[in-house]
Amino acid sequence: MKTFLLAIIFTAFLSPVFAQFPTGGASQPKALPGTAGDQTPKGTAKIVGTLVDSAASKPIEFGSIALYNKKTGQAIDGTVADEKGKFSLNKIVAGDFKILISFIGYQNKTIDNITLAKGQELDLGTIKISSNVKQLDEVTVTGQAALIEEKVDRLVYNAEKDISAKGGDATDILRKVPLLTVDLDGNVSLRGSQNIRVLINNKPSTIVASSVADALKQIPADQIKTVEVITSPSSKYDAEGSGGIINIITKKNSLQGLNLNVDAGVGNRGSMLSLNGGYRKGKAGFTIGGFGRGIYNTITKSELSQTSIVEGVATETRQTGDGNSKGLFGQYNLGFDYDLAKNQSITAGVRYGVRNMISQQDLITRLLRNGSQTESSGRNVDSKNLSGTVDANIDYLHTFKPQQEWSISTLYSRNDLTNNFDADLLNGNNSVTTRQRNENKSINEEFTLQTDYQTPIKKNQLLEFGGKAILREVTSDYQFLIAEATGDFVKENSQPSGQLTYHQNIAAGYTSYTYTTKSRYTFKGGVRYEHTFIDASTREGGSIGVGDYGVLVPSVNASKTIKGTTLKLGYNRRIQRPGLAQLNPNFNSANPQNITIGNPELRPELTNNFELGVSKNIKKVFVNATFFGRVTNNAISQVRQPSDSLPGAIVTTFENIGRQHAYGINLFANIAATSKINFGVFANSFYTTLTGQTLGENNAVEKLSNNGINVSGGIFSQAQFKNGWGAQAFGFMQGTQIQLQGTQGGFGFYTVGVKKEFGNKKGSVGLAAENFLSKRYKMHTELFSNQFNQVNDMYFYNRGVRLTFTYKIGKMTMDAPKRKAKSVNNDDVKSDGSGGGQQQGGAPGAQPK
């Protein structure tokens, strides 16, 4: 253990410091005065001042100060206040100006009629700004253009404006985020790739390693503040996630006092109840919360037709299924933070998540040879997918001065997963003849230690370096049991049983450098090294030959702003390690005609990503277009083959056989029609080629390939009216998806919602409806090879309506916000199916008053 911890590598990282400035309603980076990227005409005048909270009379550190030319209205310079609230604008030419001061949680303040003479030093003295307590739920940016924000390395979706998602979960939010697609099962893709990492408040969770779709169901939609889509992560972030990183930021505040929020909702397919409270007094703060959601009336119907060929004999399977599912999802958390000193803080927290999903399915299967039926059977299956997750963290942050800080972060995470099924086999008289049971219990446990340091060099650079260690252990016990109709269960020796133990330890270090030139070119390059130590074994077969491996992960990003148009160019290399569902060797035959089994010998896949982005504000319209390319080697691909022992069955497993290419474009436009109404459109299209090989009949090598175009897109609109009324609508369509051995059918999704606020915005009532124009939706999938073909139609009954209620209790006062300790963010394992979210210096810009 000691040897491993000492293997952490510490290297260096450089990055420019810049503030955010408002341009046409969307934040754009601007160099700080005096940096190489500052193009402001140089003069000899100077402005100084100090920002102070008007109520608490305390300095406001890191407040944003923007200097505007009064004649043109353009922002020409800017800075941020230091830890004492002091700021200075230097080398200003003579002229007439105004200053806009802004910071999160405070009302914007404009200082007008400033006239500077050559060489004059103007001291504005103490500037008092007021807290924005009465307007915490309002957005004052003109045209609501901040619904979507584009930053240097990410796209930010401000989910707190979404009124139709009340009573839903994170899946409902992510469906509306540009660049992302979410299928009907909740699986998330970024530019067509499901190889992504999902962080929650910059932190990982072991449940995400098991299933992203399941993790999202545990996060209430109305607790999400923003969703950050990081398409080109720098070397600071874990190398995992070939498609990119999704960071979900939940709502937080630095209010003083006691508060309690109550959220409830009821619908025809689900209900929820959420209680979240907080207490803060002086230097200490506590938070406690709980969320529970029940799902019911979830009906599915299926039609399966497939033909498999074994030893030259073709067996045709025709199967129909009727099923339903219900589930309980919950998340409960307790948090604590304390300011050890003015520039030091510590945070700690524990979170427990629960997911209990129970499904029932009745299957009728007919087997035919040469067109004649040879066998008919019935099968009633009860499946249990149960999960309990614990995350506990302690984090420390020491801030020396703006942009100079050191942090230590720790995280312990454990996920206990049960995935069992019981099946009754029926004869022609619908009587039980045999019972089957598959038991599979898994544990994913990990501990992470991370440290980071950053410090500015001059005024246009930032040095940053750090190291990280992850100790991870995965175990899976599985067995297959069988019994007569009235007998006891005994072990079925014809089916695999056993135990997998999988140790995966990672040591990592990173370095990067960013530089901004005088002509406002920004270059950011870096490298990260990760070494993975693998020790895997099964109880029956002993050690598994998966060796240790190291990977060097470079990243390069460049940007340039020309007359309101921002160009971005990025390259990075990413690694994708296999996840628990892909490693687990359990033989899951809940549906014996479609069997899945993991592969513990999988190795990671490597991906090279390229992207070129263009964004521009055209009056009230924000437009973004990104061209991207992705090349993946050693790709982890699903491979399907006929079963040698079960007639007509198809077995799905995972292999490192693939090579994938994807080239495409993402388009997005947001239009602020008025200050109260905005709408947008987005479209994603890419061409993909997939190649690989597998063993066919008689162990002959079968080459596989497929290619095609994947298209998706959607529209959204929202409006705010008088007297607390609001409305929102959203629609999305996903086209056919290309897979290595066929195609998966597309689907559509739409929702509308209205909300009415009351009691001085302390409470609200909302009504939302989804997919209400159709009874069901069909997903058509076709798979094929030389040995089989399969056509599968799934029918989803997802018409829904829900009524929601929210009320806030408690009286709060605003305290000057402090930067809290950073936290661990493990984004390094692949799920079936710069993270951190740190914003660049300064608060989001707003239009001058």
Tab-separated table of N, CA, C and O in Angstrom, residues 225-310:
chain	number	residue	atom	x	y	z
A	225	LYS	N	-28.788	22.535	-10.449
A	225	LYS	CA	-28.570	23.925	-10.811
A	225	LYS	C	-28.087	24.036	-12.255
A	225	LYS	O	-28.674	24.749	-13.065
A	226	THR	N	-27.023	23.330	-12.587
A	226	THR	CA	-26.482	23.363	-13.949
A	226	THR	C	-25.988	21.981	-14.347
A	226	THR	O	-25.705	21.132	-13.492
A	227	VAL	N	-25.878	21.781	-15.649
A	227	VAL	CA	-25.242	20.598	-16.207
A	227	VAL	C	-24.116	21.076	-17.117
A	227	VAL	O	-24.350	21.832	-18.053
A	228	GLU	N	-22.901	20.647	-16.828
A	228	GLU	CA	-21.738	21.044	-17.617
A	228	GLU	C	-21.324	19.887	-18.516
A	228	GLU	O	-21.089	18.774	-18.039
A	229	VAL	N	-21.239	20.140	-19.811
A	229	VAL	CA	-20.787	19.145	-20.774
A	229	VAL	C	-19.374	19.535	-21.200
A	229	VAL	O	-19.178	20.519	-21.911
A	230	ILE	N	-18.390	18.777	-20.747
A	230	ILE	CA	-16.981	19.082	-20.999
A	230	ILE	C	-16.521	18.196	-22.151
A	230	ILE	O	-16.266	17.002	-21.987
A	231	THR	N	-16.426	18.774	-23.325
A	231	THR	CA	-16.116	17.991	-24.523
A	231	THR	C	-14.629	17.795	-24.741
A	231	THR	O	-14.218	16.849	-25.407
A	232	SER	N	-13.812	18.692	-24.210
A	232	SER	CA	-12.361	18.587	-24.400
A	232	SER	C	-11.666	18.784	-23.062
A	232	SER	O	-11.092	19.840	-22.789
A	233	PRO	N	-11.690	17.767	-22.193
A	233	PRO	CA	-11.111	17.908	-20.853
A	233	PRO	C	-9.599	18.130	-20.913
A	233	PRO	O	-8.907	17.534	-21.737
A	234	SER	N	-9.100	18.978	-20.038
A	234	SER	CA	-7.665	19.195	-19.955
A	234	SER	C	-7.024	18.048	-19.184
A	234	SER	O	-7.698	17.167	-18.652
A	235	SER	N	-5.697	18.069	-19.098
A	235	SER	CA	-4.973	16.987	-18.436
A	235	SER	C	-5.214	16.966	-16.930
A	235	SER	O	-4.845	16.009	-16.261
A	236	LYS	N	-5.845	17.997	-16.386
A	236	LYS	CA	-6.152	18.013	-14.959
A	236	LYS	C	-7.179	16.946	-14.613
A	236	LYS	O	-7.179	16.405	-13.516
A	237	TYR	N	-8.060	16.638	-15.559
A	237	TYR	CA	-9.129	15.693	-15.289
A	237	TYR	C	-8.666	14.267	-15.553
A	237	TYR	O	-7.782	14.015	-16.368
A	238	ASP	N	-9.292	13.317	-14.867
A	238	ASP	CA	-8.989	11.910	-15.088
A	238	ASP	C	-9.070	11.580	-16.564
A	238	ASP	O	-9.914	12.105	-17.288
A	239	ALA	N	-8.215	10.680	-17.004
A	239	ALA	CA	-8.133	10.355	-18.428
A	239	ALA	C	-9.309	9.528	-18.908
A	239	ALA	O	-9.449	9.284	-20.108
A	240	GLU	N	-10.168	9.102	-17.996
A	240	GLU	CA	-11.286	8.229	-18.361
A	240	GLU	C	-12.412	9.001	-19.014
A	240	GLU	O	-12.671	10.155	-18.691
A	241	GLY	N	-13.101	8.341	-19.918
A	241	GLY	CA	-14.266	8.924	-20.582
A	241	GLY	C	-13.928	9.371	-21.977
A	241	GLY	O	-13.641	10.537	-22.217
A	242	SER	N	-13.954	8.449	-22.939
A	242	SER	CA	-13.532	8.786	-24.296
A	242	SER	C	-14.448	9.801	-24.946
A	242	SER	O	-14.044	10.573	-25.807
A	243	GLY	N	-15.711	9.836	-24.531
A	243	GLY	CA	-16.634	10.778	-25.137
A	243	GLY	C	-16.627	12.146	-24.487
A	243	GLY	O	-17.012	13.132	-25.109
A	244	GLY	N	-16.164	12.245	-23.231
A	244	GLY	CA	-16.144	13.514	-22.521
A	244	GLY	C	-16.657	13.340	-21.101
A	244	GLY	O	-16.791	12.222	-20.587
A	245	ILE	N	-16.935	14.464	-20.431
A	245	ILE	CA	-17.345	14.471	-19.027
A	245	ILE	C	-18.637	15.263	-18.878
A	245	ILE	O	-18.795	16.324	-19.472
A	246	ILE	N	-19.559	14.750	-18.064
A	246	ILE	CA	-20.780	15.468	-17.706
A	246	ILE	C	-20.717	15.730	-16.205
A	246	ILE	O	-20.597	14.787	-15.410
A	247	ASN	N	-20.779	16.984	-15.809
A	247	ASN	CA	-20.727	17.355	-14.402
A	247	ASN	C	-22.062	17.983	-14.009
A	247	ASN	O	-22.448	19.024	-14.539
A	248	ILE	N	-22.767	17.343	-13.086
A	248	ILE	CA	-24.068	17.816	-12.624
A	248	ILE	C	-23.871	18.594	-11.325
A	248	ILE	O	-23.422	18.031	-10.324
A	249	ILE	N	-24.192	19.885	-11.356
A	249	ILE	CA	-24.042	20.744	-10.190
A	249	ILE	C	-25.408	20.934	-9.538
A	249	ILE	O	-26.354	21.399	-10.181
A	250	THR	N	-25.527	20.567	-8.266
A	250	THR	CA	-26.792	20.744	-7.561
A	250	THR	C	-26.821	22.106	-6.868
A	250	THR	O	-25.797	22.780	-6.734
A	251	LYS	N	-27.994	22.511	-6.443
A	251	LYS	CA	-28.170	23.846	-5.879
A	251	LYS	C	-27.509	23.940	-4.504
A	251	LYS	O	-27.687	23.087	-3.656
A	252	LYS	N	-26.753	25.003	-4.323
A	252	LYS	CA	-26.115	25.286	-3.046
A	252	LYS	C	-26.301	26.759	-2.730
A	252	LYS	O	-26.635	27.560	-3.596
A	253	ASN	N	-26.048	27.128	-1.486
A	253	ASN	CA	-26.052	28.543	-1.143
A	253	ASN	C	-25.152	28.779	0.050
A	253	ASN	O	-24.705	27.845	0.708
A	254	SER	N	-24.867	30.023	0.324
A	254	SER	CA	-24.051	30.393	1.478
A	254	SER	C	-24.873	31.282	2.402
A	254	SER	O	-24.392	32.239	2.974
A	255	LEU	N	-26.158	30.974	2.512
A	255	LEU	CA	-27.051	31.781	3.325
A	255	LEU	C	-26.852	31.502	4.814
A	255	LEU	O	-26.478	30.407	5.212
A	256	GLN	N	-27.124	32.518	5.620
A	256	GLN	CA	-27.090	32.381	7.072
A	256	GLN	C	-28.512	32.147	7.570
A	256	GLN	O	-29.467	32.739	7.081
A	257	GLY	N	-28.661	31.257	8.565
A	257	GLY	CA	-29.965	31.026	9.144
A	257	GLY	C	-30.434	29.600	8.932
A	257	GLY	O	-29.647	28.690	8.689
A	258	LEU	N	-31.727	29.405	9.020
A	258	LEU	CA	-32.339	28.080	8.916
A	258	LEU	C	-33.331	28.072	7.767
A	258	LEU	O	-34.096	29.018	7.594
A	259	ASN	N	-33.291	27.013	6.971
A	259	ASN	CA	-34.253	26.920	5.881
A	259	ASN	C	-34.668	25.474	5.666
A	259	ASN	O	-33.941	24.541	6.024
A	260	LEU	N	-35.846	25.299	5.095
A	260	LEU	CA	-36.358	23.974	4.770
A	260	LEU	C	-37.195	24.091	3.511
A	260	LEU	O	-38.096	24.916	3.424
A	261	ASN	N	-36.868	23.266	2.518
A	261	ASN	CA	-37.614	23.229	1.264
A	261	ASN	C	-38.368	21.909	1.172
A	261	ASN	O	-37.804	20.843	1.401
A	262	VAL	N	-39.634	22.004	0.824
A	262	VAL	CA	-40.488	20.825	0.664
A	262	VAL	C	-40.937	20.756	-0.786
A	262	VAL	O	-41.473	21.728	-1.333
A	263	ASP	N	-40.687	19.622	-1.422
A	263	ASP	CA	-41.122	19.394	-2.799
A	263	ASP	C	-41.897	18.089	-2.855
A	263	ASP	O	-41.462	17.070	-2.301
A	264	ALA	N	-43.037	18.109	-3.523
A	264	ALA	CA	-43.851	16.906	-3.651
A	264	ALA	C	-44.468	16.869	-5.040
A	264	ALA	O	-44.700	17.907	-5.669
A	265	GLY	N	-44.709	15.664	-5.516
A	265	GLY	CA	-45.337	15.513	-6.819
A	265	GLY	C	-46.052	14.185	-6.918
A	265	GLY	O	-45.654	13.200	-6.303
A	266	VAL	N	-47.119	14.160	-7.690
A	266	VAL	CA	-47.855	12.933	-7.902
A	266	VAL	C	-48.262	12.859	-9.360
A	266	VAL	O	-48.609	13.866	-9.976
A	267	GLY	N	-48.160	11.661	-9.951
A	267	GLY	CA	-48.507	11.490	-11.352
A	267	GLY	C	-49.027	10.094	-11.620
A	267	GLY	O	-49.077	9.242	-10.727
A	268	ASN	N	-49.401	9.849	-12.856
A	268	ASN	CA	-49.964	8.542	-13.190
A	268	ASN	C	-48.898	7.454	-13.303
A	268	ASN	O	-49.216	6.271	-13.270
A	269	ARG	N	-47.606	7.845	-13.419
A	269	ARG	CA	-46.542	6.853	-13.521
A	269	ARG	C	-45.474	7.000	-12.445
A	269	ARG	O	-44.512	6.243	-12.430
A	270	GLY	N	-45.630	7.990	-11.556
A	270	GLY	CA	-44.632	8.155	-10.511
A	270	GLY	C	-44.993	9.275	-9.560
A	270	GLY	O	-45.718	10.210	-9.902
A	271	SER	N	-44.474	9.184	-8.322
A	271	SER	CA	-44.676	10.213	-7.310
A	271	SER	C	-43.364	10.433	-6.581
A	271	SER	O	-42.487	9.566	-6.564
A	272	MET	N	-43.228	11.622	-5.955
A	272	MET	CA	-41.994	11.930	-5.262
A	272	MET	C	-42.249	12.828	-4.061
A	272	MET	O	-43.259	13.531	-3.980
A	273	LEU	N	-41.291	12.793	-3.114
A	273	LEU	CA	-41.303	13.673	-1.954
A	273	LEU	C	-39.859	14.000	-1.614
A	273	LEU	O	-39.017	13.098	-1.528
A	274	SER	N	-39.582	15.292	-1.411
A	274	SER	CA	-38.226	15.730	-1.147
A	274	SER	C	-38.237	16.753	-0.024
A	274	SER	O	-39.042	17.679	-0.024
A	275	LEU	N	-37.341	16.572	0.947
A	275	LEU	CA	-37.147	17.517	2.041
A	275	LEU	C	-35.666	17.867	2.112
A	275	LEU	O	-34.823	16.974	2.245
A	276	ASN	N	-35.342	19.143	2.019
A	276	ASN	CA	-33.956	19.584	2.074
A	276	ASN	C	-33.856	20.791	2.996
A	276	ASN	O	-34.589	21.777	2.836
A	277	GLY	N	-32.964	20.703	3.964
A	277	GLY	CA	-32.813	21.784	4.911
A	277	GLY	C	-31.362	22.140	5.144
A	277	GLY	O	-30.446	21.373	4.831
A	278	GLY	N	-31.149	23.328	5.702
A	278	GLY	CA	-29.806	23.772	6.006
A	278	GLY	C	-29.805	24.759	7.146
A	278	GLY	O	-30.778	25.493	7.373
A	279	TYR	N	-28.702	24.757	7.873
A	279	TYR	CA	-28.533	25.719	8.959
A	279	TYR	C	-27.103	26.221	8.917
A	279	TYR	O	-26.154	25.429	8.816
A	280	ARG	N	-26.950	27.530	8.949
A	280	ARG	CA	-25.613	28.108	8.947
A	280	ARG	C	-25.556	29.254	9.940
A	280	ARG	O	-26.407	30.129	9.960
A	281	LYS	N	-24.533	29.206	10.770
A	281	LYS	CA	-24.317	30.248	11.760
A	281	LYS	C	-22.823	30.526	11.840
A	281	LYS	O	-22.041	29.645	12.195
A	282	GLY	N	-22.444	31.738	11.468
A	282	GLY	CA	-21.043	32.114	11.526
A	282	GLY	C	-20.190	31.296	10.578
A	282	GLY	O	-20.437	31.238	9.379
A	283	LYS	N	-19.206	30.603	11.123
A	283	LYS	CA	-18.241	29.871	10.307
A	283	LYS	C	-18.699	28.451	9.960
A	283	LYS	O	-18.076	27.804	9.123
A	284	ALA	N	-19.749	27.969	10.602
A	284	ALA	CA	-20.153	26.568	10.416
A	284	ALA	C	-21.477	26.473	9.677
A	284	ALA	O	-22.354	27.332	9.823
A	285	GLY	N	-21.607	25.426	8.908
A	285	GLY	CA	-22.843	25.189	8.184
A	285	GLY	C	-23.173	23.709	8.134
A	285	GLY	O	-22.275	22.860	8.078
A	286	PHE	N	-24.480	23.391	8.189
A	286	PHE	CA	-24.934	22.015	8.135
A	286	PHE	C	-26.036	21.904	7.076
A	286	PHE	O	-26.848	22.820	6.924
A	287	THR	N	-26.046	20.797	6.389
A	287	THR	CA	-27.135	20.528	5.443
A	287	THR	C	-27.619	19.099	5.650
A	287	THR	O	-26.839	18.205	5.999
A	288	ILE	N	-28.901	18.907	5.451
A	288	ILE	CA	-29.493	17.576	5.544
A	288	ILE	C	-30.598	17.495	4.509
A	288	ILE	O	-31.299	18.483	4.253
A	289	GLY	N	-30.719	16.364	3.882
A	289	GLY	CA	-31.723	16.259	2.833
A	289	GLY	C	-32.124	14.822	2.571
A	289	GLY	O	-31.406	13.879	2.878
A	290	GLY	N	-33.284	14.677	2.000
A	290	GLY	CA	-33.771	13.365	1.621
A	290	GLY	C	-34.700	13.474	0.431
A	290	GLY	O	-35.457	14.436	0.299
A	291	PHE	N	-34.601	12.504	-0.463
A	291	PHE	CA	-35.429	12.486	-1.670
A	291	PHE	C	-35.880	11.062	-1.919
A	291	PHE	O	-35.074	10.122	-1.874
A	292	GLY	N	-37.164	10.887	-2.163
A	292	GLY	CA	-37.681	9.575	-2.503
A	292	GLY	C	-38.624	9.663	-3.684
A	292	GLY	O	-39.397	10.618	-3.800
A	293	ARG	N	-38.521	8.696	-4.565
A	293	ARG	CA	-39.393	8.685	-5.738
A	293	ARG	C	-39.847	7.263	-6.023
A	293	ARG	O	-39.042	6.326	-6.009
A	294	GLY	N	-41.138	7.114	-6.231
A	294	GLY	CA	-41.693	5.825	-6.593
A	294	GLY	C	-42.135	5.818	-8.045
A	294	GLY	O	-42.699	6.797	-8.544
A	295	ILE	N	-41.880	4.722	-8.753
A	295	ILE	CA	-42.270	4.563	-10.155
A	295	ILE	C	-43.220	3.371	-10.255
A	295	ILE	O	-42.965	2.312	-9.671
A	296	TYR	N	-44.298	3.546	-10.993
A	296	TYR	CA	-45.283	2.487	-11.140
A	296	TYR	C	-45.976	2.651	-12.494
A	296	TYR	O	-45.706	3.596	-13.237
A	297	ASN	N	-46.842	1.709	-12.822
A	297	ASN	CA	-47.549	1.727	-14.111
A	297	ASN	C	-46.596	1.825	-15.302
A	297	ASN	O	-46.879	2.471	-16.299
A	298	THR	N	-45.436	1.181	-15.178
A	298	THR	CA	-44.466	1.165	-16.276
A	298	THR	C	-44.635	-0.142	-17.041
A	298	THR	O	-44.211	-1.204	-16.585
A	299	ILE	N	-45.269	-0.052	-18.176
A	299	ILE	CA	-45.635	-1.248	-18.957
A	299	ILE	C	-44.767	-1.326	-20.212
A	299	ILE	O	-44.505	-0.309	-20.868
A	300	THR	N	-44.325	-2.536	-20.534
A	300	THR	CA	-43.615	-2.774	-21.795
A	300	THR	C	-44.162	-4.039	-22.445
A	300	THR	O	-44.575	-4.982	-21.768
A	301	LYS	N	-44.163	-4.023	-23.757
A	301	LYS	CA	-44.508	-5.201	-24.547
A	301	LYS	C	-43.412	-5.396	-25.591
A	301	LYS	O	-42.837	-4.419	-26.084
A	302	SER	N	-43.125	-6.640	-25.917
A	302	SER	CA	-42.034	-6.914	-26.852
A	302	SER	C	-42.415	-8.013	-27.823
A	302	SER	O	-43.237	-8.883	-27.515
A	303	GLU	N	-41.795	-7.941	-29.006
A	303	GLU	CA	-41.933	-8.979	-30.034
A	303	GLU	C	-40.534	-9.273	-30.579
A	303	GLU	O	-39.853	-8.384	-31.060
A	304	LEU	N	-40.116	-10.536	-30.447
A	304	LEU	CA	-38.775	-10.940	-30.852
A	304	LEU	C	-38.852	-12.019	-31.918
A	304	LEU	O	-39.592	-12.994	-31.768
A	305	SER	N	-38.086	-11.817	-32.982
A	305	SER	CA	-37.967	-12.840	-34.025
A	305	SER	C	-36.493	-12.980	-34.371
A	305	SER	O	-35.841	-11.990	-34.747
A	306	GLN	N	-35.931	-14.177	-34.197
A	306	GLN	CA	-34.512	-14.364	-34.494
A	306	GLN	C	-34.262	-15.779	-35.005
A	306	GLN	O	-35.000	-16.712	-34.713
A	307	THR	N	-33.216	-15.908	-35.778
A	307	THR	CA	-32.798	-17.201	-36.332
A	307	THR	C	-31.324	-17.396	-36.031
A	307	THR	O	-30.506	-16.504	-36.295
A	308	SER	N	-30.970	-18.532	-35.457
A	308	SER	CA	-29.579	-18.854	-35.175
A	308	SER	C	-29.196	-20.132	-35.901
A	308	SER	O	-30.030	-21.028	-36.116
A	309	ILE	N	-27.927	-20.208	-36.297
A	309	ILE	CA	-27.432	-21.366	-37.048
A	309	ILE	C	-26.294	-21.997	-36.264
A	309	ILE	O	-25.267	-21.355	-36.007
A	310	VAL	N	-26.467	-23.257	-35.860
A	310	VAL	CA	-25.449	-24.014	-35.138
A	310	VAL	C	-25.244	-25.337	-35.850
A	310	VAL	O	-26.196	-26.104	-36.033
